Coordinates of C-alpha atoms in Angstrom, one line a residue:
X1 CA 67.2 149.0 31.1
X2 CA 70.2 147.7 29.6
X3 CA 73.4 148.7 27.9
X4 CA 74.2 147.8 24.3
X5 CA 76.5 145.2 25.6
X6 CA 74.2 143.6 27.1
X7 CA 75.7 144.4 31.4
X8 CA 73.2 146.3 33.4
X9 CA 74.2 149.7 34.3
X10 CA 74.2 148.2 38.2
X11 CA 77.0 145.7 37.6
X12 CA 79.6 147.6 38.7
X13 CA 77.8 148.3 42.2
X14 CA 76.8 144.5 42.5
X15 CA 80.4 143.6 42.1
X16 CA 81.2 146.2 44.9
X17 CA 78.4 144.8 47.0
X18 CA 79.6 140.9 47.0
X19 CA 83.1 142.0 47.3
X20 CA 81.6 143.2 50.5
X21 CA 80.3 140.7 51.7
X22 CA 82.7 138.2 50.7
X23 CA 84.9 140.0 53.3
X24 CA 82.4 140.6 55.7
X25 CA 82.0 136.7 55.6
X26 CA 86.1 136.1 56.0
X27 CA 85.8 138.6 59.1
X28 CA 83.2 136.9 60.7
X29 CA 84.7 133.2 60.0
X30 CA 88.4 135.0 61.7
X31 CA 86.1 136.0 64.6
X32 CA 83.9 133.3 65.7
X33 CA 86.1 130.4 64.3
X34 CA 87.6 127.5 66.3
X35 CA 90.9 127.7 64.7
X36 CA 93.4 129.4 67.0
X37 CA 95.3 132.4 66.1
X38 CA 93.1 133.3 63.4
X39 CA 91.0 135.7 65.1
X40 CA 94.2 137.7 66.1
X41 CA 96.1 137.0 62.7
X42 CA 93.7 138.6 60.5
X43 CA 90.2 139.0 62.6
X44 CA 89.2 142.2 64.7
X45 CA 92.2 141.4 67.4
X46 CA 94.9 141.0 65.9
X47 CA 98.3 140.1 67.4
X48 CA 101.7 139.8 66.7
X49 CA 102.9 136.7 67.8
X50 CA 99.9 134.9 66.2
X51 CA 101.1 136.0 63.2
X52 CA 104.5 134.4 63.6
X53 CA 102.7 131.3 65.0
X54 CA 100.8 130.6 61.9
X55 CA 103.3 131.5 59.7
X56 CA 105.8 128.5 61.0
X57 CA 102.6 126.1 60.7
X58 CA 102.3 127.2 56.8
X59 CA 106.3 127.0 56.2
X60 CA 106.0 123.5 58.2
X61 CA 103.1 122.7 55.8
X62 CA 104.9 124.1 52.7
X63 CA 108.0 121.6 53.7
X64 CA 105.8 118.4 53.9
X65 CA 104.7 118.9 50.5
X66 CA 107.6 120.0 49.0
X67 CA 109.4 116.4 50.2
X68 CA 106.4 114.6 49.2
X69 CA 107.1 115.9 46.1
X70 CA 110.4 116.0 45.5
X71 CA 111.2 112.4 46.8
X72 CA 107.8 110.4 46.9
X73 CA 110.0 107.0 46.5
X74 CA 111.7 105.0 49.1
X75 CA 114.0 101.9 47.9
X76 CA 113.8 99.1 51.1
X77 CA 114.5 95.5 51.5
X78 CA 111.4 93.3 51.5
X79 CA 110.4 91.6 54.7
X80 CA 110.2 88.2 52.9
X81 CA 112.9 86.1 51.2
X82 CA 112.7 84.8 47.6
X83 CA 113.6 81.6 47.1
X84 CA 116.4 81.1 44.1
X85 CA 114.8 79.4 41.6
X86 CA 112.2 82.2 41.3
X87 CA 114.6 84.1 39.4
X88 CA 117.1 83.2 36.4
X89 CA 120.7 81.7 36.5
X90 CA 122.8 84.4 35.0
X91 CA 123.8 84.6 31.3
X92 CA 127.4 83.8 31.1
X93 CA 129.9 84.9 28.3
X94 CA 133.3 84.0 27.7
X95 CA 135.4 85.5 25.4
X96 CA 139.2 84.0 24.6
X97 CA 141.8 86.7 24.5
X98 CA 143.6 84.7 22.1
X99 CA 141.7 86.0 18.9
X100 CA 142.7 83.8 16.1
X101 CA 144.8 80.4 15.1
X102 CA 148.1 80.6 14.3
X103 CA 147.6 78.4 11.3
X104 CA 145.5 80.6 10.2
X105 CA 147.2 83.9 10.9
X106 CA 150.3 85.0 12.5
X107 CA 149.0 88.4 13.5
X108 CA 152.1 90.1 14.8
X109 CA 153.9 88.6 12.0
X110 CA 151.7 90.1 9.3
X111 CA 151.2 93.4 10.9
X112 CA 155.2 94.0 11.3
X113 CA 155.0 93.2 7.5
X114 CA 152.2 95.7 6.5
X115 CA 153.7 98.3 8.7
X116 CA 157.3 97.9 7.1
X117 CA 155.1 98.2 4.0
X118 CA 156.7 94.6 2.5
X119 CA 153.0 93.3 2.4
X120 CA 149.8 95.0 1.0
X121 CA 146.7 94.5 -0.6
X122 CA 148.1 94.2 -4.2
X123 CA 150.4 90.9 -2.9
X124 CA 147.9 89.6 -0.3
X125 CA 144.7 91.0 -0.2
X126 CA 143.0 88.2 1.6
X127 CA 145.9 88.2 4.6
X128 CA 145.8 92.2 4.5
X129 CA 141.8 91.8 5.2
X130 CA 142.1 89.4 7.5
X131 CA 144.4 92.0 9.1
X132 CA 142.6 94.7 9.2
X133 CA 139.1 92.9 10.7
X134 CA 141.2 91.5 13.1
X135 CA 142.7 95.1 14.2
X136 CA 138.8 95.7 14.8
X137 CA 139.6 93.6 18.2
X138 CA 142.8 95.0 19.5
X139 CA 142.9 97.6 22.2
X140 CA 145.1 100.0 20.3
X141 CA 145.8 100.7 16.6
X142 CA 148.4 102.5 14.9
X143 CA 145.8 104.8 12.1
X144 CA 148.6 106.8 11.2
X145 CA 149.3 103.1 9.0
X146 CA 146.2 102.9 8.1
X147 CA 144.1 106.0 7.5
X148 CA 142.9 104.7 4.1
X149 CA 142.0 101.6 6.0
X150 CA 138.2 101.5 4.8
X151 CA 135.8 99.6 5.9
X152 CA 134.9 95.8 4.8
X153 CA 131.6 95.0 4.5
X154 CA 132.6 91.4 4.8
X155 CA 134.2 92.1 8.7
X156 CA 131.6 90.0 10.6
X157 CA 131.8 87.4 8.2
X158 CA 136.1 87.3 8.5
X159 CA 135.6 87.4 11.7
X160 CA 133.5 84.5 12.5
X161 CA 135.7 82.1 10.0
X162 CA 139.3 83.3 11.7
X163 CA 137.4 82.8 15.2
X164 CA 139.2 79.9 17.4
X165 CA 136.0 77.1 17.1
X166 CA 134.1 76.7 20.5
X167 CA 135.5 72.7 20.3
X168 CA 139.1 74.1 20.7
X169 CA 138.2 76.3 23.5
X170 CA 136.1 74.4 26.1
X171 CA 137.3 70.8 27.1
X172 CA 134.2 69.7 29.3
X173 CA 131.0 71.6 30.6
X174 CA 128.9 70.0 33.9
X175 CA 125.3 71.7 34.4
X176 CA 123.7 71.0 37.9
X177 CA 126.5 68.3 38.2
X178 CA 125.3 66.5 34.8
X179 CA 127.7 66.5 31.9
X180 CA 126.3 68.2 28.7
X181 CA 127.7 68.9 25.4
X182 CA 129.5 72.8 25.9
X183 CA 128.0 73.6 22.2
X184 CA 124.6 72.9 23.5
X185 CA 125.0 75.3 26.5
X186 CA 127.5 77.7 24.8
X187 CA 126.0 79.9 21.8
X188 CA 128.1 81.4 19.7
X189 CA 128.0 85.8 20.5
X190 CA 129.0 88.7 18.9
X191 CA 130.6 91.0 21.2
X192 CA 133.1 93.7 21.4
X193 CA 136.3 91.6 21.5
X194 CA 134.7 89.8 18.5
X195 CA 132.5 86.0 18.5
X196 CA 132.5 84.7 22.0
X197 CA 130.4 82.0 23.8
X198 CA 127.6 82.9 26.1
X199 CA 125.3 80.7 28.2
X200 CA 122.3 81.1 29.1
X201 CA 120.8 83.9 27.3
X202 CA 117.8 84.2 25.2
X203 CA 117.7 84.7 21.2
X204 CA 117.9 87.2 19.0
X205 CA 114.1 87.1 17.7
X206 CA 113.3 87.9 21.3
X207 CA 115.6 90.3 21.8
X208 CA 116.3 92.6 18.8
X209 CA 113.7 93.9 16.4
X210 CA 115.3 92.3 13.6
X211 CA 113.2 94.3 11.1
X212 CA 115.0 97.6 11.6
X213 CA 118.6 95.5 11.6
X214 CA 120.5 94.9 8.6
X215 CA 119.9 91.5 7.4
X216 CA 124.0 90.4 8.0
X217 CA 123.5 91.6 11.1
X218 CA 123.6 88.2 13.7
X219 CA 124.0 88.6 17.4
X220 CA 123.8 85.2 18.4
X221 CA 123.1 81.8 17.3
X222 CA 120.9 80.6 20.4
X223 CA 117.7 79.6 19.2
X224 CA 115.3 78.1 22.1
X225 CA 112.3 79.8 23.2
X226 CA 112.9 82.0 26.5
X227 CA 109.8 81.1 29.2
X228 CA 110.7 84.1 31.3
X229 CA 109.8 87.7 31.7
X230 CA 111.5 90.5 33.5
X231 CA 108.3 91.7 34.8
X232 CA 106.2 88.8 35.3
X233 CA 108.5 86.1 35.8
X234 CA 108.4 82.5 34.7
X235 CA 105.2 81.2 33.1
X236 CA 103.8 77.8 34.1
X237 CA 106.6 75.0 33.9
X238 CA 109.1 77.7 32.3
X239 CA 112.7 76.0 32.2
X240 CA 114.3 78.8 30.1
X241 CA 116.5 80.5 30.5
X242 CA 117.8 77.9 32.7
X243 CA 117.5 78.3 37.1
X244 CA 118.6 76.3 39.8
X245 CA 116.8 75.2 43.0
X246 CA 119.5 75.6 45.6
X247 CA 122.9 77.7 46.4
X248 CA 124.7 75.0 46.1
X249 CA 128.4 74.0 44.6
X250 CA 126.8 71.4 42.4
X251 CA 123.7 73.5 41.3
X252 CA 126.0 75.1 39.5
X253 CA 127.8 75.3 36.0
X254 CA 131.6 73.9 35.8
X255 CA 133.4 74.8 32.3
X256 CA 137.2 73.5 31.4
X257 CA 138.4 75.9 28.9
X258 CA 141.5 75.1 26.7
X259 CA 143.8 77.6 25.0
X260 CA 146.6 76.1 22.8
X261 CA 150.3 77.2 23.5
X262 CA 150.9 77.6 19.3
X263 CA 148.0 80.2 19.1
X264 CA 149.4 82.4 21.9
X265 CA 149.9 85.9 20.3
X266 CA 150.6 89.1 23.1
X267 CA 150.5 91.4 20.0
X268 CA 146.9 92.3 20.5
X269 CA 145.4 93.2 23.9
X270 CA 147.2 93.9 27.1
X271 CA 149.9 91.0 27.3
X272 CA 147.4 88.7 29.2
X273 CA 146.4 85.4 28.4
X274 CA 143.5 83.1 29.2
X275 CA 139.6 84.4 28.7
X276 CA 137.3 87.3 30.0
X277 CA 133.9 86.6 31.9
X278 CA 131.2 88.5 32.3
X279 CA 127.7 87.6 33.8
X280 CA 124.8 89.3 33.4
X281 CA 120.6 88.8 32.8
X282 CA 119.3 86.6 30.0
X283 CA 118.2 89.8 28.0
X284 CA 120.8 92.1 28.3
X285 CA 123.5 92.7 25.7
X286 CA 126.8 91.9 26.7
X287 CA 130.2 94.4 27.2
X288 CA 133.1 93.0 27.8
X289 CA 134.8 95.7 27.5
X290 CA 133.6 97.8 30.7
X291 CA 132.8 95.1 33.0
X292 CA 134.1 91.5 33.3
X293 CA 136.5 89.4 35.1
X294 CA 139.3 86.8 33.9
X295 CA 140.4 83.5 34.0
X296 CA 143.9 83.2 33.9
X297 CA 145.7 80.0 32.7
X298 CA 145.8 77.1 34.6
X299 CA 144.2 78.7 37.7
X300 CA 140.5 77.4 39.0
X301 CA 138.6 80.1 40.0
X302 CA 134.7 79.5 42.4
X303 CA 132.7 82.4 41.4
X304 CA 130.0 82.3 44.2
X305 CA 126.8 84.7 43.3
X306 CA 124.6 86.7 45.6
X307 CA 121.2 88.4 43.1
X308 CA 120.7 91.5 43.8
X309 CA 116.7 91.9 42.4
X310 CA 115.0 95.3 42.5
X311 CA 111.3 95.5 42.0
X312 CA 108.9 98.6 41.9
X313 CA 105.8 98.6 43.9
X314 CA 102.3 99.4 41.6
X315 CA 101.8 102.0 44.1
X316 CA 105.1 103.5 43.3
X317 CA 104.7 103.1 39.5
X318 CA 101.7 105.3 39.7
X319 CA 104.8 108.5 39.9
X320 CA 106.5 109.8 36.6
X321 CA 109.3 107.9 35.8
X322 CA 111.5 110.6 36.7
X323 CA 110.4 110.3 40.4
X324 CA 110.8 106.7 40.6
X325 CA 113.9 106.7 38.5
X326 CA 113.6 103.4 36.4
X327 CA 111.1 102.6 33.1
X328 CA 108.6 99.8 32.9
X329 CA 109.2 97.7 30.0
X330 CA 106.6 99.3 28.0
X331 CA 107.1 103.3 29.1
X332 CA 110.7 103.4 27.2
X333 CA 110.9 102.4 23.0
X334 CA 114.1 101.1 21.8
X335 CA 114.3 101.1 17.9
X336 CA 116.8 98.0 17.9
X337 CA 115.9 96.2 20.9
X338 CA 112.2 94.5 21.6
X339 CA 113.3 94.3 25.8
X340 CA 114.1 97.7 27.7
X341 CA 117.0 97.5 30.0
X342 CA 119.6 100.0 31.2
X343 CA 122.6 97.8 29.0
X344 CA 120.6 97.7 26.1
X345 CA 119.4 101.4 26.2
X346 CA 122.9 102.8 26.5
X347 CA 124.2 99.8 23.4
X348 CA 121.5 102.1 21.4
X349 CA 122.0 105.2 22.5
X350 CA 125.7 104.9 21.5
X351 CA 125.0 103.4 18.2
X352 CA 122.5 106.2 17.6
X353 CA 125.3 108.5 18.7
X354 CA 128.3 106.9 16.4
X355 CA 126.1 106.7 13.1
X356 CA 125.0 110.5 13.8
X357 CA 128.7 111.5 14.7
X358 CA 130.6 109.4 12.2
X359 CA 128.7 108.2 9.3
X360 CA 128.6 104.2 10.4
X361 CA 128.7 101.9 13.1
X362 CA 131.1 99.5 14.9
X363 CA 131.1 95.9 13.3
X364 CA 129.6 94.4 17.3
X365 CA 126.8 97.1 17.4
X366 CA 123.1 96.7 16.0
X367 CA 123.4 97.8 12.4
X368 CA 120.2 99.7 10.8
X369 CA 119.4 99.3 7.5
X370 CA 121.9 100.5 5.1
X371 CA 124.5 101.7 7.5
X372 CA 128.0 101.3 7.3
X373 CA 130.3 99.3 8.8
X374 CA 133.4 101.6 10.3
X375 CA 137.1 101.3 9.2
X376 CA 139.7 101.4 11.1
X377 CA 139.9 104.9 10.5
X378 CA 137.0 106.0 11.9
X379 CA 138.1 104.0 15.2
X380 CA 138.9 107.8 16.9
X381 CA 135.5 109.0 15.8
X382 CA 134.1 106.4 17.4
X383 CA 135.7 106.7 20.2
X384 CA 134.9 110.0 20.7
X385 CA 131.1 108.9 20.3
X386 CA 131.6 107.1 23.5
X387 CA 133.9 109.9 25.2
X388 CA 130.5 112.4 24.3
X389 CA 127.9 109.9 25.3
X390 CA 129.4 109.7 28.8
X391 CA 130.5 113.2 29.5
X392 CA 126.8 114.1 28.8
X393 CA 125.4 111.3 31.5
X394 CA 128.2 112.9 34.1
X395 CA 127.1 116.5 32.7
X396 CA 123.1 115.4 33.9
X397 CA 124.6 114.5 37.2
X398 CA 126.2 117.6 37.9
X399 CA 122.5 119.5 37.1
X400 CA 124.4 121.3 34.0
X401 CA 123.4 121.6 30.6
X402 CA 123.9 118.7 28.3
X403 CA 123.5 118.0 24.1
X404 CA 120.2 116.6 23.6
X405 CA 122.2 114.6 20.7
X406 CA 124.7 112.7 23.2
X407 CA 122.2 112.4 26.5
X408 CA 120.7 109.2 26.6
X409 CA 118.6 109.0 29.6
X410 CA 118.9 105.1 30.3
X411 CA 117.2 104.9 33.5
X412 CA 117.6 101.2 35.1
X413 CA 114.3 99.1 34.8
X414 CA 111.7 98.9 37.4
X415 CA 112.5 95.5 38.0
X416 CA 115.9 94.2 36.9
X417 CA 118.8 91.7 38.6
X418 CA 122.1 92.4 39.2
X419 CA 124.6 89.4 39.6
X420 CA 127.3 90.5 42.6
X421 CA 130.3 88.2 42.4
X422 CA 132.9 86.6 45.1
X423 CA 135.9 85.1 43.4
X424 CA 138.7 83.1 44.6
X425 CA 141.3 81.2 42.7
X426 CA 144.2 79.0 43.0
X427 CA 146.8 76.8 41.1
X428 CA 144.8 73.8 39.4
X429 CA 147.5 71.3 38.8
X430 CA 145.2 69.8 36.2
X431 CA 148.2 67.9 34.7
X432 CA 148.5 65.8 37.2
X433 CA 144.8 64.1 36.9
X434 CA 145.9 61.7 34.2
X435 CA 142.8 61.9 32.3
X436 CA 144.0 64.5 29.2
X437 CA 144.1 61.7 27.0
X438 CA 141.6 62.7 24.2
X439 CA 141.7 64.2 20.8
X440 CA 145.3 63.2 20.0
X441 CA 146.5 66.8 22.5
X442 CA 149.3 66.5 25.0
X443 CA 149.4 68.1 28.4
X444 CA 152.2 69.6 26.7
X445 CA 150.7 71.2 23.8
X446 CA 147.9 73.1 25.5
X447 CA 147.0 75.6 29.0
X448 CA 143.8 75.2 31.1
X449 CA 141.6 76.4 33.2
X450 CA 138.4 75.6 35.1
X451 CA 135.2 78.0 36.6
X452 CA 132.5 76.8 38.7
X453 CA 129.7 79.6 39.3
X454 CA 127.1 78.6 41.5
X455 CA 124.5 81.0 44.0
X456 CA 125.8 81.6 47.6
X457 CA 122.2 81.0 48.8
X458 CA 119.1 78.9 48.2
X459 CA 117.0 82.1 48.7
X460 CA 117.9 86.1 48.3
X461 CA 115.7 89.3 50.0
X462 CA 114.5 91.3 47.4
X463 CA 114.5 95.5 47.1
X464 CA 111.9 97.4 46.7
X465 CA 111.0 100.9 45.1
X466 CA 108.1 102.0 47.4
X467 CA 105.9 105.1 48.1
X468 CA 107.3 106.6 50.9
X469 CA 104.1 109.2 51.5
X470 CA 100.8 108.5 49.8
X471 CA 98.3 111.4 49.3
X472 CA 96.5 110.5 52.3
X473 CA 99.5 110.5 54.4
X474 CA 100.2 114.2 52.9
X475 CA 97.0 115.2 54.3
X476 CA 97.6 113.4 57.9
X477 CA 100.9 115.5 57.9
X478 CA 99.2 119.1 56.9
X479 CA 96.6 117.7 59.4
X480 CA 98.9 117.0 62.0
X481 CA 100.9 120.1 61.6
X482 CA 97.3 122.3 61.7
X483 CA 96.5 120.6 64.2
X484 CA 98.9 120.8 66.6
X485 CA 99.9 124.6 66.0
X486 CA 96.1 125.9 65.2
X487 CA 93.9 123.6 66.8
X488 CA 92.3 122.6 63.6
X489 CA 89.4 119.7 63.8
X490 CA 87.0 118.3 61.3
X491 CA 85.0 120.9 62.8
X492 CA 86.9 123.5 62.0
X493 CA 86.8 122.4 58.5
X494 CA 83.0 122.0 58.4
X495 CA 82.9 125.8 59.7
X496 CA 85.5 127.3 57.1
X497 CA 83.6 125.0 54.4
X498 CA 79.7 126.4 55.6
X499 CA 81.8 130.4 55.4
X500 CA 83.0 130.2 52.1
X501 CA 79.4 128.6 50.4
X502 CA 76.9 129.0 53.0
X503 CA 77.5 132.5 54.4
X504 CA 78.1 134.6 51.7
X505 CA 74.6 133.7 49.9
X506 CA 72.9 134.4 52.7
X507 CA 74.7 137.7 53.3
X508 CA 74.0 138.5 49.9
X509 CA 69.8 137.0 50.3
X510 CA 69.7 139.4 53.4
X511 CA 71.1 142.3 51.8
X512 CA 68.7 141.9 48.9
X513 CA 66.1 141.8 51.7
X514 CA 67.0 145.1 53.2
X515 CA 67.2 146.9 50.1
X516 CA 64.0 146.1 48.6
X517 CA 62.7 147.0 52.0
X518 CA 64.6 150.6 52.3
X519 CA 63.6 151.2 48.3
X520 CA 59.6 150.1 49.7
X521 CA 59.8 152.0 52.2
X522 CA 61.3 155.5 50.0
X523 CA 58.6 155.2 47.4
X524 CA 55.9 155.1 50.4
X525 CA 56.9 158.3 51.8
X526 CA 57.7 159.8 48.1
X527 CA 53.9 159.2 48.1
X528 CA 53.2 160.5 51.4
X529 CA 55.3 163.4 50.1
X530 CA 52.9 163.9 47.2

């Protein structure tokens, strides 16, 4: 018979009964087992310092895993060098500190005039704008002048026509020791500290997703197709971005750069004259402002360059990417950029973090659709955009709670290159050479300097992210530790698999056995009884 809810008024009493001999089975496994210690940990014989025995074996176990999985990831140096040329020449931009012609504007001139307030928009509007697009570039401005400075949605453009022309700023460029045009290397950039010159670095259509970016929004002017991928390398016959086949002083790139002694203006910047450098890969967005080096006037400086290129093991990508700590290319979406990168991911993350903070965006970062440009009055809002953005990165360092808002999470790529520099300069007494003799200038009229950049060494060691412990090395630990502190065996295995299937079904089969033979053998004497 059978209850309404359909259990049979035994269930109870069969749940006691395998309960039983579930236990019955564990005693017996403790008791006739191979494994040492059990029997007198939890068998019939127990003993004290068993206990403790097997205890340290399980906290030694525990500890294995718990490194496994807190730091699966080991970063190493390959066994095998790369030769040079299977990696890029770095991207290299130059910006002039000297921002704009004299001709064209005397800057410190007009700003004494617009502070005395003897010049404003209403007597000069186009020398007040030029003004104020120009502040966009100095390292300091007075907005106590200009708190109603709004502003101009016609800044980039200002900018590019008061920008000293790439002709009056390089004098000759030598490429693997052959002499090329500079405005065939040199693409005009959009940086920072305003339109600067970069070689080397691939377009925008291949590096910005020019459908979320406001249409007046140019990065650069470089237009050849780029044959190489961080991930995968060059494709068959690839020549750009351009790569060189040996570390070698002529394998190299040799710029003379020109700066006219009329244009000269210490009003803005830091009182230094002559041009900031910085290198950095084909497809990462330039800052001049954080890292570069400079070239000051008629100095020469050698700029020898030693790759560092980290790469990820597939075994290792197979982790999260917060065990590994870097993003493939394809695991991390940037809205502005079509190539993920740490440079690139933080340039986003901070414009996400000034449009959401201030209402627009600085005139050099990627502008979305129907932003605004910012004024020179929101220059302090901005600024504490970037003070938020990396007070929240040093916040997730020191394990505390950040803003979601201001956190970026800009893990470096799983395989990226970092260019390490050795620099060394000296006097170039270029005036003595006798060979200034071109376009109508005189020694006398204009400073210069030189940089050759070439790699230290025809071939570079490569560092790896690798698994440190794979799953099967886990086990070969908890083996190892079981083994040596238990005696446990594939045999020992086989017998604590065949008492946790086998055994208890045939506890339970000869159970059955002896109560249908004890309930036969009642109802024959009831008869008898009879």
């Amino acid at each position: 018979m059978e209850l309404e809810d359909g259990h049979k008024p035994d269930s109870p009493l069969r749940r006691k009964v395998l309960l039983k001999l579930s236990k019955q089975a564990g005693y017996e496994f403790c008791d006739v087992t191979s494994i040492h210690g059990v029997k007198q940990c939890f068998g019939s014989d127990k003993f004290l310092p068993e206990k403790y025995r097997v205890q340290y074996c399980l906290n030694q176990m525990y500890s294995v895993y718990r490194k496994w999985e807190r730091d699966p990831i080991i970063v190493s140096f390959d066994q095998h060098p790369q030769p040079i040329y299977s990696i890029p020449f770095p991207a290299i931009t130059i910006c002039p500190e000297t921002k704009v012609k004299s001709s064209t504007l005397n800057l410190t001139e007009t700003f004494i005039l617009v502070r005395s307030r003897k010049l404003d928009e209403t007597m000069d509007s186009e020398r007040v704008r030029k003004l104020m697009a120009l502040l966009q570039l100095c390292d300091y401005q007075l907005y106590d002048r200009n708190e109603n400075a709004t502003a101009d949605e016609d800044t980039l453009q200002l900018l590019r026509q008061l920008a000293i022309p790439s002709f009056e700023v390089f004098n000759a460029c030598l490429w693997r020791a052959s002499s090329f045009r500079c405005l065939n290397l040199f693409k005009t950039t959009l940086t920072e500290k305003g339109f600067c010159f970069t070689f080397n670095m691939i377009g925008n259509n291949e590096l910005l997703r020019k459908e979320e970016l406001d249409s007046r929004y140019a990065f650069n002017s470089e237009t050849r197709e780029s044959h190489w991928d961080l991930d995968t390398g060059y494709r068959q016959g690839g020549v750009f971005p351009f790569r060189v086949v040996a570390g070698d002083y002529n394998e190299g790139l040799k710029v003379m750069l020109l700066a006219k002694k009329v244009d000269m203006d210490y009003f803005c910047g830091d009182k230094f004259q002559g041009f900031r450098v910085l290198l950095h890969m084909p497809n990462e967005y330039p800052q001049l402002s954080s890292q570069f080096f400079r070239i000051p006037l008629n100095q020469e400086l050698i700029v020898t360059v030693t790759p560092r290129v980290m790469s990820t093991d597939d075994h290792a990508m197979l982790y999260s990417a917060d065990k590994r700590n870097c993003y493939h290319g394809t695991e991390r979406y940037l809205r502005f950029f079509r190539i993920y990168n740490r440079r690139n991911c933080e340039v986003e993350c901070l414009t996400n973090i000034t449009l959401q903070l201030c209402d627009c965006v600085r005139f050099w970062m990627p502008r979305p659709v129907g932003a605004p440009l910012c004024g020179l009055r929101d220059n302090p809002c901005a600024e504490k955009a970037m003070s938020n953005m990396i007070k929240a990165e040093a916040a997730k360092v020191k394990g505390e709670s950040v803003e979601n808002a201001a956190y970026c999470n800009c893990m470096p790529s799983c395989t990226h290159v970092e260019y390490q520099t050795q620099i060394s300069q000296a006097d170039w007494e270029w005036q003595q050479g006798g060979f200034f003799d071109f376009d109508k200038r005189q020694p006398d009229d204009v400073h210069q300097s030189k940089m050759v950049i070439y790699f230290k060494e025809s071939h570079f060691i490569p560092i790896s992210r690798n698994e440190i412990n794979s799953i099967s090395d886990l086990f070969a630990s908890a083996g190892g530790l079981m083994g040596l502190f238990m005696g446990v065996s594939l045999i020992s295995l086989v017998e604590l698999l065949y008492y946790c299937t086998v055994r208890p079904f045939t506890l339970w089969k000869l159970s059955r056995r002896r109560r249908s033979s004890a309930n036969h053998c009642s109802s024959k004497e009831s008869d008898g009884v009879q």
